[in-house]
PDB file of N, CA and C in Angstrom:
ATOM      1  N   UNK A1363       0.842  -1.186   0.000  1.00 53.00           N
ATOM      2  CA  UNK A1363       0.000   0.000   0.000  1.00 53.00           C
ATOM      3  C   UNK A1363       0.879   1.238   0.000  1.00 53.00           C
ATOM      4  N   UNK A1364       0.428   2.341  -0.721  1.00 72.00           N
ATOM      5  CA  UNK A1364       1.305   3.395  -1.094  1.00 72.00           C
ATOM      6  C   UNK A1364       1.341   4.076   0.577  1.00 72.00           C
ATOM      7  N   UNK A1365       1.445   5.269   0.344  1.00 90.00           N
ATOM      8  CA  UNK A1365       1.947   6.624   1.288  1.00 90.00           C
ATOM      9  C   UNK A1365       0.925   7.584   1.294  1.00 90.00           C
ATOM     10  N   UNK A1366      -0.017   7.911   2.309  1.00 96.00           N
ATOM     11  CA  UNK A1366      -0.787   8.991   1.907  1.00 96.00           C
ATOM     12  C   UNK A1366       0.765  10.474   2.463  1.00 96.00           C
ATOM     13  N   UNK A1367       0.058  11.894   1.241  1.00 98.00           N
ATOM     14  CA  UNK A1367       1.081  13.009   1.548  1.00 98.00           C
ATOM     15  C   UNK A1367      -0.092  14.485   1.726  1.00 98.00           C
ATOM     16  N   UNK A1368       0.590  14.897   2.603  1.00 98.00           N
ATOM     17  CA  UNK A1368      -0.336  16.284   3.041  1.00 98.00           C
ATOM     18  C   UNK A1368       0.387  17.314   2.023  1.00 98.00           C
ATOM     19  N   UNK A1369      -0.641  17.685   1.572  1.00 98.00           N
ATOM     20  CA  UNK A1369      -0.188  18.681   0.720  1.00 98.00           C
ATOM     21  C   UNK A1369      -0.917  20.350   1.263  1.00 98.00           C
ATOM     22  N   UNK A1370      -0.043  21.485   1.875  1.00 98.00           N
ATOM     23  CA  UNK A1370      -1.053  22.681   2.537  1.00 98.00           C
ATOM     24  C   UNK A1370       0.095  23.904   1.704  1.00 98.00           C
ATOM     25  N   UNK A1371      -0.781  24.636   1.955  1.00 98.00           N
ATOM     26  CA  UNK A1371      -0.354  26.203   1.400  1.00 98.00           C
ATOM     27  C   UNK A1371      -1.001  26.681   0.181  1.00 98.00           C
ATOM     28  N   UNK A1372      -2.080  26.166   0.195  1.00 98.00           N
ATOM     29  CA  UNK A1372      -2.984  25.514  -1.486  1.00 98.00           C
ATOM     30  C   UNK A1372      -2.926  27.210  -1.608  1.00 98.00           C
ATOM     31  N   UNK A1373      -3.527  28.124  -2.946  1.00 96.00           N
ATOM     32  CA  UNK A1373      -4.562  28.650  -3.205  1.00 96.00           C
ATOM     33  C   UNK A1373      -5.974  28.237  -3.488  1.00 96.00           C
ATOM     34  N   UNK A1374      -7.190  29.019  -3.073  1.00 94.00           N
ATOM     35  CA  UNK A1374      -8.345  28.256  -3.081  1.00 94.00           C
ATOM     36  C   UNK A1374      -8.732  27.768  -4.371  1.00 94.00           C
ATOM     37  N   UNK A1375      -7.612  28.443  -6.034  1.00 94.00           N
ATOM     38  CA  UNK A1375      -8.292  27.827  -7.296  1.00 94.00           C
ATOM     39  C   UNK A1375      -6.997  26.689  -7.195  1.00 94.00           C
ATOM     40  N   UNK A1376      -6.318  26.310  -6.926  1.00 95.00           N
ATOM     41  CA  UNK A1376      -5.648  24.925  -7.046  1.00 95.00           C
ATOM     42  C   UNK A1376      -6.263  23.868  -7.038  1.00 95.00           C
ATOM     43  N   UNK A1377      -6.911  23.053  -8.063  1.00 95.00           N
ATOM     44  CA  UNK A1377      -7.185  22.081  -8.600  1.00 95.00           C
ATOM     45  C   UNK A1377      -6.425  20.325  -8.321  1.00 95.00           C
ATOM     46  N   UNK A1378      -7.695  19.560  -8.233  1.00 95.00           N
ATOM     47  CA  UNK A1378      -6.543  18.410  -8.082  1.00 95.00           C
ATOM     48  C   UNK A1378      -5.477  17.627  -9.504  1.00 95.00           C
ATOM     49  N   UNK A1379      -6.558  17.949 -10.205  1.00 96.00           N
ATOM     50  CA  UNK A1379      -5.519  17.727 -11.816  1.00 96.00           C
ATOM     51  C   UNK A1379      -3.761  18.678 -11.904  1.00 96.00           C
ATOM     52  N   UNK A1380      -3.870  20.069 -11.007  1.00 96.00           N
ATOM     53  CA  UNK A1380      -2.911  20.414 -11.019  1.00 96.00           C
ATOM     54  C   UNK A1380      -1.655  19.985 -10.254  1.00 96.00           C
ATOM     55  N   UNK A1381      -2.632  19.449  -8.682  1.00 97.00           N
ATOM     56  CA  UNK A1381      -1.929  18.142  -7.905  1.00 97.00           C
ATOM     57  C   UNK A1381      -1.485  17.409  -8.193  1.00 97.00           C
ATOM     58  N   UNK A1382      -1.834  16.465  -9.751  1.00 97.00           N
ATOM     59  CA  UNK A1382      -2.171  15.633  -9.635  1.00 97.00           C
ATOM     60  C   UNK A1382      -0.759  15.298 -11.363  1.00 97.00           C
ATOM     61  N   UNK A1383      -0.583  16.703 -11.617  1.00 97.00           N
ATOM     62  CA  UNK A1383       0.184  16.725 -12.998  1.00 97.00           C
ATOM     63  C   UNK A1383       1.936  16.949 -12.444  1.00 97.00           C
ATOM     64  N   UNK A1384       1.624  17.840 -10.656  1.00 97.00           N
ATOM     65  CA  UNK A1384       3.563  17.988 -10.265  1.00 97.00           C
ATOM     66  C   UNK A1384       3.583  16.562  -9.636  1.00 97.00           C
ATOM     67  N   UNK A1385       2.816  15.655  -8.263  1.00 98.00           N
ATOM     68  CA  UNK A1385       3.342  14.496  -8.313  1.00 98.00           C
ATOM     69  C   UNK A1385       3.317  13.256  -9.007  1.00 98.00           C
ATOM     70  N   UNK A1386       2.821  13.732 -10.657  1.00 97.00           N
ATOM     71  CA  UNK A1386       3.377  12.627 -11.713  1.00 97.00           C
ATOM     72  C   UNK A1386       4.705  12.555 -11.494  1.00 97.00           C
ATOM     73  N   UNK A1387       5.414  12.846 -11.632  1.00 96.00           N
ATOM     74  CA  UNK A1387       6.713  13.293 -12.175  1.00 96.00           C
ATOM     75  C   UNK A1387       7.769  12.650 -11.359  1.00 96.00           C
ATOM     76  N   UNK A1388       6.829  11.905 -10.208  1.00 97.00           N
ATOM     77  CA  UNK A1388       7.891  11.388  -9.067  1.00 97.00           C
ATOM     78  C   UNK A1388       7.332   9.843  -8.724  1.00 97.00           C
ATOM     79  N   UNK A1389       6.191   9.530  -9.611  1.00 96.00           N
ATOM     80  CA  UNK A1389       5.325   8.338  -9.316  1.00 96.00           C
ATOM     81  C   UNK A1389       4.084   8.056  -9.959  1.00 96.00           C
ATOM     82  N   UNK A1390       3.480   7.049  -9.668  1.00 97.00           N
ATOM     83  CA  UNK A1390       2.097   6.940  -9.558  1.00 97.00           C
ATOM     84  C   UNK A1390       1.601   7.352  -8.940  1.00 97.00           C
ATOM     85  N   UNK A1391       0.521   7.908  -9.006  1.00 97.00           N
ATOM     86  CA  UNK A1391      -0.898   9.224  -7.801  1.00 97.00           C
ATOM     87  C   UNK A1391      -1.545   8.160  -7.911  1.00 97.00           C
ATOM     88  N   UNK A1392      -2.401   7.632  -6.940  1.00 97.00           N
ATOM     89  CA  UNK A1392      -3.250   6.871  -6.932  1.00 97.00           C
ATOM     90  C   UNK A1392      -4.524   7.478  -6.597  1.00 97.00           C
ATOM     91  N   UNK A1393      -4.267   8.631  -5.783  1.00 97.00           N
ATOM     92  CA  UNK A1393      -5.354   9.494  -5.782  1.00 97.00           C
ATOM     93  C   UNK A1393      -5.317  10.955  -5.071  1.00 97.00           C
ATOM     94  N   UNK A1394      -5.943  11.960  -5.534  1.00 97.00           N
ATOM     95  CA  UNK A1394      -5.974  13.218  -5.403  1.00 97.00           C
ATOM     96  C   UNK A1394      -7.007  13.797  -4.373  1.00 97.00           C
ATOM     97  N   UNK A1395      -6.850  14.079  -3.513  1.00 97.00           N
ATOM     98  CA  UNK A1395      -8.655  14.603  -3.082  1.00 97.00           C
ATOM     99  C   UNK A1395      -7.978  16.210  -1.782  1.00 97.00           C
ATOM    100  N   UNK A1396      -8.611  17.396  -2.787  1.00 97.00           N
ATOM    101  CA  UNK A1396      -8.235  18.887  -2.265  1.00 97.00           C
ATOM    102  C   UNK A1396      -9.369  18.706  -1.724  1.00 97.00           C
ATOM    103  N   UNK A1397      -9.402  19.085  -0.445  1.00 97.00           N
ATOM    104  CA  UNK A1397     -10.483  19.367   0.972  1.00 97.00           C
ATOM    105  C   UNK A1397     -11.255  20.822   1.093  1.00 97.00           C
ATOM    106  N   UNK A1398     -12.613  20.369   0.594  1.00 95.00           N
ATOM    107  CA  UNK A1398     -13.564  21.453   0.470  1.00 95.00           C
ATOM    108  C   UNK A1398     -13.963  21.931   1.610  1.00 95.00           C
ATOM    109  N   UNK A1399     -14.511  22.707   1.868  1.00 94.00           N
ATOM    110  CA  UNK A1399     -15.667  23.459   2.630  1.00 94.00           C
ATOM    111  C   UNK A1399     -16.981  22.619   2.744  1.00 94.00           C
ATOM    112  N   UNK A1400     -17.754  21.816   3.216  1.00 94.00           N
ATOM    113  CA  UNK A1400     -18.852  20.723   3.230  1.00 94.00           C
ATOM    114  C   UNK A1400     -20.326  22.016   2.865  1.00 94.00           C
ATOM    115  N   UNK A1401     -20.312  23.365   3.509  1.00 95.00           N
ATOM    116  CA  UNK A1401     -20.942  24.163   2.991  1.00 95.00           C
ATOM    117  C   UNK A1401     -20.885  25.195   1.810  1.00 95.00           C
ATOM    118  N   UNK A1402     -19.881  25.637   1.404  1.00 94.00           N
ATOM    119  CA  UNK A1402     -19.557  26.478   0.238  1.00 94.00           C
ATOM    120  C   UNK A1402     -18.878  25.746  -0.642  1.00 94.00           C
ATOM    121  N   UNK A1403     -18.686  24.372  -0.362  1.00 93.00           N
ATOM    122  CA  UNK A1403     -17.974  23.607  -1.365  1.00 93.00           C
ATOM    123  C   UNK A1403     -16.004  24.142  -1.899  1.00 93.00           C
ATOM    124  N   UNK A1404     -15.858  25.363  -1.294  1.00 94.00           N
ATOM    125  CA  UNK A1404     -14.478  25.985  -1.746  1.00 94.00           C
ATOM    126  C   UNK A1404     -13.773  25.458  -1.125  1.00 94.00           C
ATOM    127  N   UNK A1405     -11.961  25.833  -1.296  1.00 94.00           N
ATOM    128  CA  UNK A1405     -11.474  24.575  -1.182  1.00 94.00           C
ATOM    129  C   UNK A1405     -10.806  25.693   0.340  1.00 94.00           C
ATOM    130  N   UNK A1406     -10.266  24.558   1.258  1.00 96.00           N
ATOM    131  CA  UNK A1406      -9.711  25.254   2.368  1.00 96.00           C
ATOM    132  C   UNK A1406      -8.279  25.102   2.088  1.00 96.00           C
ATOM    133  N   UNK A1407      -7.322  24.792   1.314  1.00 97.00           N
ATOM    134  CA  UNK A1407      -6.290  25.545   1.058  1.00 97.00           C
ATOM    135  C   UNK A1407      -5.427  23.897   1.523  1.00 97.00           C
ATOM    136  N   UNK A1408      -5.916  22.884   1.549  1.00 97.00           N
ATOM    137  CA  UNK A1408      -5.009  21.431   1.525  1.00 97.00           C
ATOM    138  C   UNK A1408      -5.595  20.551   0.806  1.00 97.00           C
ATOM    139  N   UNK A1409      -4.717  19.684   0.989  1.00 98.00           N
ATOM    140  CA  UNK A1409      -4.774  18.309   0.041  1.00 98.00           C
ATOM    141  C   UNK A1409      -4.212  16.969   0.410  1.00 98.00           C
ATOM    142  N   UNK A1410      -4.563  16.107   0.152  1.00 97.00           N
ATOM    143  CA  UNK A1410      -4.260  14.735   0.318  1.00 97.00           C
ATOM    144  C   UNK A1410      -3.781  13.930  -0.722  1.00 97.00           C
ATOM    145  N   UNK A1411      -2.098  13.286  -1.064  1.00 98.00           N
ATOM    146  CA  UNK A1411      -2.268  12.457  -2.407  1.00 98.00           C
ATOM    147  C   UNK A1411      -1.568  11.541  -2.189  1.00 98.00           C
ATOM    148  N   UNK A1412      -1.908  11.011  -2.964  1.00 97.00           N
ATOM    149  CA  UNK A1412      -1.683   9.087  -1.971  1.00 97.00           C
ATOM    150  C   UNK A1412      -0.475   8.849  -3.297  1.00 97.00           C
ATOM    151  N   UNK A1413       0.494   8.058  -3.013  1.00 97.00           N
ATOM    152  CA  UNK A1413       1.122   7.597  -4.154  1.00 97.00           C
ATOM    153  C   UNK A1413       1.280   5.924  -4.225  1.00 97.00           C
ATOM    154  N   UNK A1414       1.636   5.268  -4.703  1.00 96.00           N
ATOM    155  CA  UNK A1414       1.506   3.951  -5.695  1.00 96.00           C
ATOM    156  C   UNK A1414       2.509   3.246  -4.306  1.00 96.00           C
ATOM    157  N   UNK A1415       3.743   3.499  -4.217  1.00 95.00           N
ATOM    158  CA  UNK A1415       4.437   2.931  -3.095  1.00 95.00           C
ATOM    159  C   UNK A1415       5.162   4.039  -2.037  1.00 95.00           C
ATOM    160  N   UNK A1416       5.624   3.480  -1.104  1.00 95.00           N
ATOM    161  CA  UNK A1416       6.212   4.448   0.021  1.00 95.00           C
ATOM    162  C   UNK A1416       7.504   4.806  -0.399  1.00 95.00           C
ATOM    163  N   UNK A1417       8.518   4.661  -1.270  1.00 96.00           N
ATOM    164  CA  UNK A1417       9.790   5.017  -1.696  1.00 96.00           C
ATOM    165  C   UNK A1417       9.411   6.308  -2.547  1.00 96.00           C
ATOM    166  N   UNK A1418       7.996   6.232  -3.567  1.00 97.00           N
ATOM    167  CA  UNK A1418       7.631   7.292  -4.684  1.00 97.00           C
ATOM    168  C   UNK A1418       6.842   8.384  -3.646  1.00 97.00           C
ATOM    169  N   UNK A1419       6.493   8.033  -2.517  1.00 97.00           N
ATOM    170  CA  UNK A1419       5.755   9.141  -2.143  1.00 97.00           C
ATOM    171  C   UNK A1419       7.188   9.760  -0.828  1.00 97.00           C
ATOM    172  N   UNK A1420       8.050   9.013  -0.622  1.00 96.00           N
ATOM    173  CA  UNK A1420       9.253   9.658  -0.343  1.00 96.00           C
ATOM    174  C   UNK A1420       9.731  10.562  -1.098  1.00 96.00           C
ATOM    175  N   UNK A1421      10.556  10.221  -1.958  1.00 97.00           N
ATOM    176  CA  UNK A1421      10.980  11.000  -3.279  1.00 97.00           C
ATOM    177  C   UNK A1421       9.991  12.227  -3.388  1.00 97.00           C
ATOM    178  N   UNK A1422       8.442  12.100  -3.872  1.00 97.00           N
ATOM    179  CA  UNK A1422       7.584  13.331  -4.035  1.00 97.00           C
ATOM    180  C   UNK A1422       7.950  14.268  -2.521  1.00 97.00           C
ATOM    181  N   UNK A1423       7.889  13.685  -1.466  1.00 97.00           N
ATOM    182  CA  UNK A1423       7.920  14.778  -0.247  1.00 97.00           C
ATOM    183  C   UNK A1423       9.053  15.765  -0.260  1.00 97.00           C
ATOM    184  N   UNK A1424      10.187  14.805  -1.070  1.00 97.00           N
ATOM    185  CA  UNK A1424      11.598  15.795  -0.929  1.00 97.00           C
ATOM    186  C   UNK A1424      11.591  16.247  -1.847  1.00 97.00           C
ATOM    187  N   UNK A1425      11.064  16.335  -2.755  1.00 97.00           N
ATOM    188  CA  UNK A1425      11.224  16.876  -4.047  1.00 97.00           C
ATOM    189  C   UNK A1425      10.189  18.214  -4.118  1.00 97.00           C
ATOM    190  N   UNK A1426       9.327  17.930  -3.472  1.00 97.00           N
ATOM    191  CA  UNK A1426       7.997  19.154  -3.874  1.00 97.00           C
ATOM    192  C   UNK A1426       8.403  20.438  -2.713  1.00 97.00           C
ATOM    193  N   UNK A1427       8.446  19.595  -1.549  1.00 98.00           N
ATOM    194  CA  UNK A1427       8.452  20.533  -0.370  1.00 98.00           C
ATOM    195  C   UNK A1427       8.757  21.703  -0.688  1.00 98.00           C
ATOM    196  N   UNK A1428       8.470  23.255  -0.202  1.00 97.00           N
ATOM    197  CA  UNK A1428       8.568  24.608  -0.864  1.00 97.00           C
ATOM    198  C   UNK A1428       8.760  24.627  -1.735  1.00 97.00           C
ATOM    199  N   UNK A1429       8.532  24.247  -3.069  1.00 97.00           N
ATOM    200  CA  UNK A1429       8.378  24.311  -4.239  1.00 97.00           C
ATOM    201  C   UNK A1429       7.127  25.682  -4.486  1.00 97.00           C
ATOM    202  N   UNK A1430       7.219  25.786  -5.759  1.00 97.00           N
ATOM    203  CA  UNK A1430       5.924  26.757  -6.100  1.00 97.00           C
ATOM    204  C   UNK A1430       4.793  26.086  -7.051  1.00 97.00           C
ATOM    205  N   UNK A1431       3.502  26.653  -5.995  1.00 96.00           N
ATOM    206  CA  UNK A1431       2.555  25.484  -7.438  1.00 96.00           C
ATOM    207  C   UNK A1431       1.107  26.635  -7.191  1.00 96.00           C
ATOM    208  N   UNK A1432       1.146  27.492  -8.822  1.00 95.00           N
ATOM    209  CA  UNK A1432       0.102  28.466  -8.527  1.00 95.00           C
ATOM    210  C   UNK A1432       0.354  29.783  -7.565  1.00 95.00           C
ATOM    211  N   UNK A1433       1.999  29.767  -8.001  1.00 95.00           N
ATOM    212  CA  UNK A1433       2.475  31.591  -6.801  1.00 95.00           C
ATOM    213  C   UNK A1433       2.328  31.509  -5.251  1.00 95.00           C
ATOM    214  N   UNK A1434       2.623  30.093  -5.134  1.00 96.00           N
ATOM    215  CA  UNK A1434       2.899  29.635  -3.449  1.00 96.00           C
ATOM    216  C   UNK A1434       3.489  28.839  -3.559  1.00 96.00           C
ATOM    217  N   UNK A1435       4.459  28.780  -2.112  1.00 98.00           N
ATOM    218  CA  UNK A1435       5.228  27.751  -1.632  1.00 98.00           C
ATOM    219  C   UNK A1435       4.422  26.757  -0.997  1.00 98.00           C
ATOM    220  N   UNK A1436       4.640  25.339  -1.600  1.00 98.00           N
ATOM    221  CA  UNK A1436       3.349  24.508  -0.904  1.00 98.00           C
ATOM    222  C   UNK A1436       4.370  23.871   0.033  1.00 98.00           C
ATOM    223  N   UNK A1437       3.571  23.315   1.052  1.00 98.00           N
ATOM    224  CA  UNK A1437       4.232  22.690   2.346  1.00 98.00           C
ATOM    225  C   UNK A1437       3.619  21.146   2.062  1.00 98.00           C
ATOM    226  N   UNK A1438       4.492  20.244   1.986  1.00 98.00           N
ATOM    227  CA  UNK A1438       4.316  18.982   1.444  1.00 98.00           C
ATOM    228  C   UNK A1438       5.053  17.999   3.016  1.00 98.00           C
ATOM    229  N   UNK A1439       4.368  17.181   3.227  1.00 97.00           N
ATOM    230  CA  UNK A1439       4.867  16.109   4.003  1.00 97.00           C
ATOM    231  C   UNK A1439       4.179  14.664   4.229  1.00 97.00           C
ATOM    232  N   UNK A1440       4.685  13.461   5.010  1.00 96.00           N
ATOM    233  CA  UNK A1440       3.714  12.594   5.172  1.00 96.00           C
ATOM    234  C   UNK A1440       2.441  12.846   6.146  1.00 96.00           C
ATOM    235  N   UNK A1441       1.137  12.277   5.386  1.00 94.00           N
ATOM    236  CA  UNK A1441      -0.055  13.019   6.293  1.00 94.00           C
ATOM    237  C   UNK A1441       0.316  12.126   7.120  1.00 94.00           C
ATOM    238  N   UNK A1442      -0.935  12.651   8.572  1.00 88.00           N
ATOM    239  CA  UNK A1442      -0.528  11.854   9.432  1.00 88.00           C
ATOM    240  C   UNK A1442      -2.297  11.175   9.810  1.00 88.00           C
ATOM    241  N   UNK A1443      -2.398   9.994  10.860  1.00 80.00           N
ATOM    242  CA  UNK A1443      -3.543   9.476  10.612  1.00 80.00           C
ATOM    243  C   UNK A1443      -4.226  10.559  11.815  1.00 80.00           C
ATOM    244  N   UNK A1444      -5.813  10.350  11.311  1.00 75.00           N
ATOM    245  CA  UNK A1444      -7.231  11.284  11.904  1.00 75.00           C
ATOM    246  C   UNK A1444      -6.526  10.567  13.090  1.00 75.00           C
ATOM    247  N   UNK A1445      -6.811  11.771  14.056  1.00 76.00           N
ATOM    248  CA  UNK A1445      -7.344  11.070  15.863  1.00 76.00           C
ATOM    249  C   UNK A1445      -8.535  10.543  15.767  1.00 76.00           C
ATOM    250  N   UNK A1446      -8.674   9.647  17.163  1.00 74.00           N
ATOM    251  CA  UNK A1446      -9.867   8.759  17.091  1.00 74.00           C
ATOM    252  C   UNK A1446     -10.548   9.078  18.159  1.00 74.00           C
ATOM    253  N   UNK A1447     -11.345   9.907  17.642  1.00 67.00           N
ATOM    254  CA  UNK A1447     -12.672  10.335  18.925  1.00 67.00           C
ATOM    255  C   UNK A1447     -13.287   9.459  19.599  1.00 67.00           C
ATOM    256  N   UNK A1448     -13.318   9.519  21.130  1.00 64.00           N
ATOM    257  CA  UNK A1448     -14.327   8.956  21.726  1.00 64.00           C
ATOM    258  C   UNK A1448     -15.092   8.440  21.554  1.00 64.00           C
ATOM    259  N   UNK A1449     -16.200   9.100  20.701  1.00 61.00           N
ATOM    260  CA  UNK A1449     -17.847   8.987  20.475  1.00 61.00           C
ATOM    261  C   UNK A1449     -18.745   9.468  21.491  1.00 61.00           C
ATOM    262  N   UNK A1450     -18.365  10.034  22.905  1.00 58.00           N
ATOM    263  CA  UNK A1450     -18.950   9.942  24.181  1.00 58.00           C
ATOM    264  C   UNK A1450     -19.585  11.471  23.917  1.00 58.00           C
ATOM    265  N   UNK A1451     -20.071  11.947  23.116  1.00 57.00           N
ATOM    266  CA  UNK A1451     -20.637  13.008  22.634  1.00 57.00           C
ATOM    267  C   UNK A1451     -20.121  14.323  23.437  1.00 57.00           C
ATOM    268  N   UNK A1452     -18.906  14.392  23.270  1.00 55.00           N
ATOM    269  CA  UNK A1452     -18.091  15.516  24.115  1.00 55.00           C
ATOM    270  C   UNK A1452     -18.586  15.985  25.519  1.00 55.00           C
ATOM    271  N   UNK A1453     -19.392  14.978  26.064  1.00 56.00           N
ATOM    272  CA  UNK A1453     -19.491  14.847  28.013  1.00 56.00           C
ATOM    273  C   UNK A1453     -18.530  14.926  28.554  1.00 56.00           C
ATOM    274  N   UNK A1454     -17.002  14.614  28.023  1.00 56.00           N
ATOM    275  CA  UNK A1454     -16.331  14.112  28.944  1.00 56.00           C
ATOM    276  C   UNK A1454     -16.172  12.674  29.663  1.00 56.00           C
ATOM    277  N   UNK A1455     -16.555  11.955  28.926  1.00 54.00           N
ATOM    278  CA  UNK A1455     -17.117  10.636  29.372  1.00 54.00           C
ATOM    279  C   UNK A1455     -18.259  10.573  30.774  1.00 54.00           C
ATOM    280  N   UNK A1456     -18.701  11.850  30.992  1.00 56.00           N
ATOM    281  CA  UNK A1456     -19.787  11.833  32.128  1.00 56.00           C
ATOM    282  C   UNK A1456     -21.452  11.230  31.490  1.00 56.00           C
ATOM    283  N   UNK A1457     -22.016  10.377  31.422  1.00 56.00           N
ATOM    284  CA  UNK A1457     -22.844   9.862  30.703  1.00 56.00           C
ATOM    285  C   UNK A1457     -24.265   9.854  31.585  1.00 56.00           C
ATOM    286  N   UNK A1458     -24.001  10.581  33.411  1.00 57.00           N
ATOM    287  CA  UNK A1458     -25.054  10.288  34.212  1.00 57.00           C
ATOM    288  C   UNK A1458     -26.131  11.144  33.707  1.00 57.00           C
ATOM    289  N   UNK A1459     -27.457  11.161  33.840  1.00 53.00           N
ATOM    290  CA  UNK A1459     -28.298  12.696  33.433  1.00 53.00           C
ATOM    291  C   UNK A1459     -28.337  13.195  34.796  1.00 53.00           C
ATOM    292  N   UNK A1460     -28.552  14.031  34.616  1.00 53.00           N
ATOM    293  CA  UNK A1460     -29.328  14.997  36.061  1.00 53.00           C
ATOM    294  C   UNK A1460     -30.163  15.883  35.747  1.00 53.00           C
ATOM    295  N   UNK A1461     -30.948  15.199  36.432  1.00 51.00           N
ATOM    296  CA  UNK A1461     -32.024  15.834  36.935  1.00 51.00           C
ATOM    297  C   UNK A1461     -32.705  17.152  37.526  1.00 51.00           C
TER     298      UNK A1461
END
């Protein structure tokens, strides 16, 4: 299984095809996905791109890092995994009611 890579410093028109055309060049992309807004749909300025193996998504991290893509320096590294919420509906784990 490849490498997921954080890609931040986006501009909001940075596209994933444009993502998706600088880490050709260092691998297989297996997949692209720039992180919208769930209400305005615009993009919040990161990205996620997974590459084919962990040596090609090495190579892409050292290679892109401050680079320019769209009149910014993008900040490129390995993502790292979501924290894992509770579920305890932010109580604090206090679950008694009162009354």
């Amino acid at each position: 299984m490849g490498k997921k890579i954080y890609v931040g410093n986006l501009t909001y028109g940075t596209t994933d095809s444009a993502i998706r055309s600088l880490f050709e060049s260092y691998g297989t992309v297996t997949s692209v996905n720039v992180i919208t807004d769930r209400y305005s749909g615009e993009s919040k300025g990161f990205a996620f791109v997974e590459m084919s193996t962990d040596e090609e998504a090495q190579n892409a991290i050292s290679s892109t890092n401050g680079t320019d893509l769209d009149g910014r320096n993008i900040k490129v590294n390995e993502a790292m995994d979501r924290p894992q919420h509770s579920g305890n509906g932010g109580n604090g784990g206090n679950n008694r009611r009162r009354y």
